[in-house]
Structures are given as C-alpha cells and as structure tokens.
Amino acid sequence: DQQVKQNSPSLSVQEGRISILNCDYTNSMFDYFLWYKKYPAEGPTFLISISSIKDKNEDGRFTVFLNKSAKHLSLHIVPSQPGDSAVYFCAASARWSSNTGKLIFGQGTTLQVKP
Amino acid sequence: SQTIHQWPATLVQPVGSPLSLECTVEGTSNPNLYWYRQAAGRGLQLLFYSVGIGQISSEVPQNLSASRPQDRQFILSSKKLLLSDSGFYLCAWGLAHALETQYFGPGTRLLVL
C-alpha cells in the first residue's frame, strides 16, 4: 500500500520557467510533509516542509502548497535553474501519533532543467 | 553543528558473504536513527528505526538486521547477503523530541554479485 505517491516519474522544464512537482497521500493522519532533493550517489537533502495547519510555505525560489481536502501537495520552483536537476522526493509523517518520527517517502520525480 | 557519517561509501560483496555498514552521528544526543534502502529506480524504503540504545524496530521482513550499540551509532548487518540486497543504503537521524526533519548521510552503494 503506497501511502505517498508521486505519479510522475520524470519532468523536463526549460531554464527560467516554473517546475511543479506533485505528490498525493492517502493517510489522513499525516500532519507534516517534506520535500527532499537528491543527486546521484548522494544522500537526500532537506529542501522545504509544511505543517498541516498551513496551506503554503515559501523559501526563496521554493514554495510548497498543501491541499488537505484533496490530500495533495506540490512543490513549485521558480525560476528553475539547471542546478535544480535532481530527483525530488515527497515525504509525510504523522508526528503526534508516534514518537518515532518515521517518514513515508514517495517514489521520487526526476526533474531535468534544460539550459 | 550536526554531521552524519556512513562507511564504506561503496562495497562489492559476493552472495552469501556477511555485511556490516556503519553510521555515526555527531553534534546531537539521543537522536532517532533510521536505515533506508533505495533500490535501482525506486523510492526510499524504511528498513529500521531506533529511538534509543538497543531499541530497534523493523519495518519490513528481510535478510538484514540492525543494532544500536551506542547512542550515536547505528549498524546495518547481514549474515548472508542475497543478490536482492544490492542497493543504495542511507542512514538518517532526527530529533526525537521535536519529531521534525530527518537528515541523511552520504549513503553506501552496495553491489552483491
């Protein structure tokens, strides 16, 4: 049972344009959501997060939107740069129901930003 | 500042051989620790997590085991490797009391032949 899904395995965007990466989840207990960026042969790097009490969080070129009713979140990168080319993972956690801090990850979306 | 180390970076092992991957965290106390595997072309699968010394929880039945002999040390082991154990193994830590973000190590690439 895939509780966190990233249905697009890949995305190609022109430099300077907007990149939109999508993520869907099924567990209504999730209350904290994160995006990670991963380069080949490296560990994922934390990018941005959002709590379920918010519907938007912005950090520079990165904005995460959360639609709780649709159980959907998205990551917007504006403007996209070639250095943004990487695999992006969405992750979710049910923080207050457990002390484990476990994250459930999606399958990842490979973003390619073309110069 | 906190840092997380994993070694070795790359490992090639024959089927049936033992395995020991080590992860250590610096700059924090009593972290939650996690082992993940990323198989080729797939997402991150949580294998084990630990909320304290000697406390290990397994997420999926498999050929691997984990141990936490010290507060900031997490070890992934196997007595006999299988071909299907090949993958990219990632260790991560998180603040137990804050239940916030997890931070990942550089990973170990394991190839079982």
CSV table of C-alpha atoms in Angstrom, one decimal:
chain,number,residue,atom,x,y,z
A,1,ASP,CA,0.0,0.0,0.0
A,2,GLN,CA,1.7,3.2,-1.2
A,3,GLN,CA,0.6,5.9,1.2
A,4,VAL,CA,2.6,8.6,-0.5
A,5,LYS,CA,2.6,8.7,-4.3
A,6,GLN,CA,4.5,10.7,-6.9
A,7,ASN,CA,2.8,9.7,-10.1
A,8,SER,CA,5.2,11.5,-12.4
A,9,PRO,CA,8.5,9.7,-12.6
A,10,SER,CA,10.1,12.5,-14.6
A,11,LEU,CA,9.6,16.1,-15.5
A,12,SER,CA,11.5,18.3,-18.0
A,13,VAL,CA,11.4,22.1,-17.8
A,14,GLN,CA,13.2,24.9,-19.6
A,15,GLU,CA,15.5,27.1,-17.5
A,16,GLY,CA,13.8,30.1,-16.1
A,17,ARG,CA,10.3,28.5,-16.2
A,18,ILE,CA,8.3,27.1,-13.3
A,19,SER,CA,8.7,23.5,-12.2
A,20,ILE,CA,5.7,21.9,-10.5
A,21,LEU,CA,6.2,18.6,-8.7
A,22,ASN,CA,3.2,16.8,-7.4
A,23,CYS,CA,2.6,14.4,-4.5
A,24,ASP,CA,-0.6,12.6,-3.3
A,25,TYR,CA,-1.1,10.9,0.0
A,26,THR,CA,-3.8,8.6,1.4
A,27,ASN,CA,-3.3,8.6,5.2
A,28,SER,CA,-5.4,11.4,6.8
A,29,MET,CA,-3.2,11.1,9.9
A,30,PHE,CA,-0.3,12.7,8.2
A,31,ASP,CA,0.3,16.2,9.5
A,32,TYR,CA,3.8,17.1,8.4
A,33,PHE,CA,5.1,17.0,4.8
A,34,LEU,CA,8.6,17.4,3.4
A,35,TRP,CA,10.4,17.7,0.1
A,36,TYR,CA,13.9,16.3,-0.4
A,37,LYS,CA,16.3,16.8,-3.3
A,38,LYS,CA,18.7,14.0,-4.2
A,39,TYR,CA,21.7,13.9,-6.5
A,40,PRO,CA,23.0,10.6,-7.8
A,41,ALA,CA,25.2,8.7,-5.3
A,42,GLU,CA,24.4,11.2,-2.5
A,43,GLY,CA,22.1,11.3,0.4
A,44,PRO,CA,18.8,13.3,0.1
A,45,THR,CA,19.0,16.9,1.2
A,46,PHE,CA,16.1,18.5,3.0
A,47,LEU,CA,14.5,21.2,0.9
A,48,ILE,CA,11.3,22.5,2.5
A,49,SER,CA,8.5,21.4,4.7
A,50,ILE,CA,4.9,22.3,5.6
A,51,SER,CA,2.7,21.5,8.6
A,52,SER,CA,-0.9,20.5,8.1
A,53,ILE,CA,-2.0,23.7,9.8
A,54,LYS,CA,-0.7,25.7,6.8
A,55,ASP,CA,-1.6,25.6,3.1
A,56,LYS,CA,1.6,27.3,1.9
A,57,ASN,CA,5.2,27.7,2.8
A,58,GLU,CA,7.7,29.6,0.9
A,59,ASP,CA,11.5,29.7,1.0
A,60,GLY,CA,13.2,31.6,-1.8
A,61,ARG,CA,12.5,30.0,-5.1
A,62,PHE,CA,10.8,27.1,-3.5
A,63,THR,CA,7.1,27.0,-2.4
A,64,VAL,CA,5.2,24.1,-1.1
A,65,PHE,CA,1.4,24.1,-1.3
A,66,LEU,CA,-0.8,21.7,0.7
A,67,ASN,CA,-4.5,20.9,-0.2
A,68,LYS,CA,-5.7,18.8,2.7
A,69,SER,CA,-9.1,18.1,1.3
A,70,ALA,CA,-7.6,16.7,-1.8
A,71,LYS,CA,-4.7,15.0,0.1
A,72,HIS,CA,-2.3,16.7,-2.3
A,73,LEU,CA,0.8,18.7,-2.1
A,74,SER,CA,3.0,20.3,-4.7
A,75,LEU,CA,6.4,21.9,-4.9
A,76,HIS,CA,6.9,24.9,-7.1
A,77,ILE,CA,10.4,26.0,-8.2
A,78,VAL,CA,10.5,29.5,-9.8
A,79,PRO,CA,12.6,30.2,-11.7
A,80,SER,CA,14.0,26.8,-12.4
A,81,GLN,CA,17.8,26.5,-12.8
A,82,PRO,CA,20.0,23.7,-14.3
A,83,GLY,CA,21.4,23.1,-10.9
A,84,ASP,CA,17.9,22.1,-9.8
A,85,SER,CA,18.1,19.0,-11.9
A,86,ALA,CA,17.8,16.1,-9.4
A,87,VAL,CA,15.4,13.5,-8.0
A,88,TYR,CA,12.8,15.1,-5.7
A,89,PHE,CA,11.2,13.0,-3.0
A,90,CYS,CA,8.0,13.9,-1.2
A,91,ALA,CA,7.7,12.5,2.4
A,92,ALA,CA,5.0,12.5,5.0
A,93,SER,CA,4.8,12.0,8.8
A,94,ALA,CA,2.2,11.6,11.5
A,95,ARG,CA,4.1,13.4,14.1
A,96,TRP,CA,1.7,13.5,17.0
A,97,SER,CA,0.6,9.9,16.8
A,98,SER,CA,4.0,8.5,17.3
A,99,ASN,CA,7.4,9.3,18.8
A,100,THR,CA,9.3,7.5,16.1
A,101,GLY,CA,9.5,10.4,13.6
A,102,LYS,CA,9.1,7.9,10.7
A,103,LEU,CA,8.8,9.4,7.3
A,104,ILE,CA,6.9,7.7,4.4
A,105,PHE,CA,8.5,8.6,1.1
A,106,GLY,CA,7.1,8.7,-2.4
A,107,GLN,CA,8.8,7.1,-5.4
A,108,GLY,CA,10.5,10.3,-6.5
A,109,THR,CA,10.3,12.5,-9.6
A,110,THR,CA,13.4,13.2,-11.7
A,111,LEU,CA,13.5,16.8,-12.7
A,112,GLN,CA,15.6,17.9,-15.6
A,113,VAL,CA,16.0,21.7,-16.2
A,114,LYS,CA,17.3,22.4,-19.7
A,115,PRO,CA,19.5,25.4,-20.3
B,1,SER,CA,26.6,21.6,14.0
B,2,GLN,CA,25.4,18.1,13.4
B,3,THR,CA,27.1,15.7,11.0
B,4,ILE,CA,26.3,12.2,9.9
B,5,HIS,CA,28.9,9.7,8.6
B,6,GLN,CA,28.5,6.5,6.7
B,7,TRP,CA,31.1,4.0,5.6
B,8,PRO,CA,32.1,2.5,3.5
B,9,ALA,CA,31.0,4.6,0.5
B,10,THR,CA,31.0,1.7,-1.9
B,11,LEU,CA,31.0,-2.0,-1.3
B,12,VAL,CA,31.1,-5.0,-3.6
B,13,GLN,CA,30.3,-8.3,-1.9
B,14,PRO,CA,29.7,-11.9,-3.1
B,15,VAL,CA,26.4,-13.6,-2.4
B,16,GLY,CA,26.5,-15.4,0.9
B,17,SER,CA,29.0,-13.1,2.5
B,18,PRO,CA,28.4,-11.1,5.7
B,19,LEU,CA,27.7,-7.3,5.8
B,20,SER,CA,28.3,-4.6,8.2
B,21,LEU,CA,27.5,-0.9,7.4
B,22,GLU,CA,28.2,1.7,10.0
B,23,CYS,CA,26.6,5.1,10.6
B,24,THR,CA,27.6,7.6,13.3
B,25,VAL,CA,26.1,11.0,14.2
B,26,GLU,CA,28.0,13.9,15.8
B,27,GLY,CA,26.8,17.0,17.4
B,28,THR,CA,23.5,15.8,18.9
B,29,SER,CA,22.3,13.5,21.7
B,30,ASN,CA,19.7,10.8,21.8
B,31,PRO,CA,18.7,11.1,18.1
B,32,ASN,CA,16.2,8.9,16.4
B,33,LEU,CA,18.2,6.9,13.8
B,34,TYR,CA,16.9,5.3,10.6
B,35,TRP,CA,18.2,3.0,7.9
B,36,TYR,CA,16.7,3.3,4.4
B,37,ARG,CA,17.4,1.5,1.1
B,38,GLN,CA,16.9,2.9,-2.3
B,39,ALA,CA,16.8,0.1,-4.9
B,40,ALA,CA,17.6,0.9,-8.5
B,41,GLY,CA,14.9,3.2,-10.0
B,42,ARG,CA,12.8,3.1,-6.8
B,43,GLY,CA,12.0,5.3,-3.8
B,44,LEU,CA,13.3,5.3,-0.3
B,45,GLN,CA,12.2,2.3,1.8
B,46,LEU,CA,12.5,2.5,5.5
B,47,LEU,CA,14.2,-0.7,6.8
B,48,PHE,CA,14.8,0.0,10.5
B,49,TYR,CA,14.5,2.8,13.0
B,50,SER,CA,15.7,3.3,16.6
B,51,VAL,CA,14.5,5.6,19.3
B,52,GLY,CA,17.3,4.7,21.7
B,53,ILE,CA,20.2,2.5,22.5
B,54,GLY,CA,19.4,-1.2,22.0
B,55,GLN,CA,15.9,-0.3,20.7
B,56,ILE,CA,15.4,-1.4,17.1
B,57,SER,CA,12.2,-1.6,15.1
B,58,SER,CA,12.0,-3.4,11.8
B,59,GLU,CA,9.7,-2.1,9.1
B,60,VAL,CA,10.0,-4.9,6.5
B,61,PRO,CA,10.8,-8.6,6.8
B,62,GLN,CA,14.2,-9.2,5.2
B,63,ASN,CA,17.6,-10.6,5.3
B,64,LEU,CA,19.1,-7.7,7.2
B,65,SER,CA,19.3,-6.7,10.9
B,66,ALA,CA,20.2,-3.5,12.7
B,67,SER,CA,21.8,-2.7,16.0
B,68,ARG,CA,22.5,0.4,18.1
B,69,PRO,CA,25.3,-0.3,20.5
B,70,GLN,CA,25.9,3.4,21.3
B,71,ASP,CA,23.7,6.5,21.4
B,72,ARG,CA,25.0,7.8,18.1
B,73,GLN,CA,26.0,4.6,16.3
B,74,PHE,CA,23.7,2.6,14.1
B,75,ILE,CA,24.8,-0.6,12.3
B,76,LEU,CA,23.2,-2.5,9.5
B,77,SER,CA,24.2,-6.1,9.2
B,78,SER,CA,23.6,-9.3,7.4
B,79,LYS,CA,24.9,-12.8,8.0
B,80,LYS,CA,24.5,-13.9,4.3
B,81,LEU,CA,23.9,-11.4,1.5
B,82,LEU,CA,21.5,-12.0,-1.3
B,83,LEU,CA,21.5,-10.6,-4.8
B,84,SER,CA,18.4,-8.6,-3.9
B,85,ASP,CA,20.2,-6.8,-1.1
B,86,SER,CA,22.0,-4.7,-3.7
B,87,GLY,CA,21.1,-1.0,-3.5
B,88,PHE,CA,21.9,2.4,-2.0
B,89,TYR,CA,21.7,2.4,1.8
B,90,LEU,CA,21.1,5.6,3.6
B,91,CYS,CA,21.3,6.4,7.3
B,92,ALA,CA,19.4,9.3,8.7
B,93,TRP,CA,18.9,11.0,12.1
B,94,GLY,CA,16.1,13.1,13.5
B,95,LEU,CA,15.5,15.0,16.8
B,96,ALA,CA,13.5,12.6,18.9
B,97,HIS,CA,11.7,15.3,21.0
B,98,ALA,CA,10.9,17.6,18.1
B,99,LEU,CA,9.9,15.0,15.5
B,100,GLU,CA,11.0,17.3,12.8
B,101,THR,CA,13.1,16.8,9.7
B,102,GLN,CA,15.3,13.8,9.1
B,103,TYR,CA,18.9,14.4,7.9
B,104,PHE,CA,20.6,11.9,5.7
B,105,GLY,CA,24.1,10.6,5.4
B,106,PRO,CA,26.0,10.3,2.2
B,107,GLY,CA,25.0,6.7,1.6
B,108,THR,CA,26.6,3.4,0.9
B,109,ARG,CA,26.4,1.8,-2.6
B,110,LEU,CA,26.2,-2.0,-2.1
B,111,LEU,CA,26.6,-4.3,-5.0
B,112,VAL,CA,26.1,-8.0,-4.4
B,113,LEU,CA,27.5,-10.3,-7.1
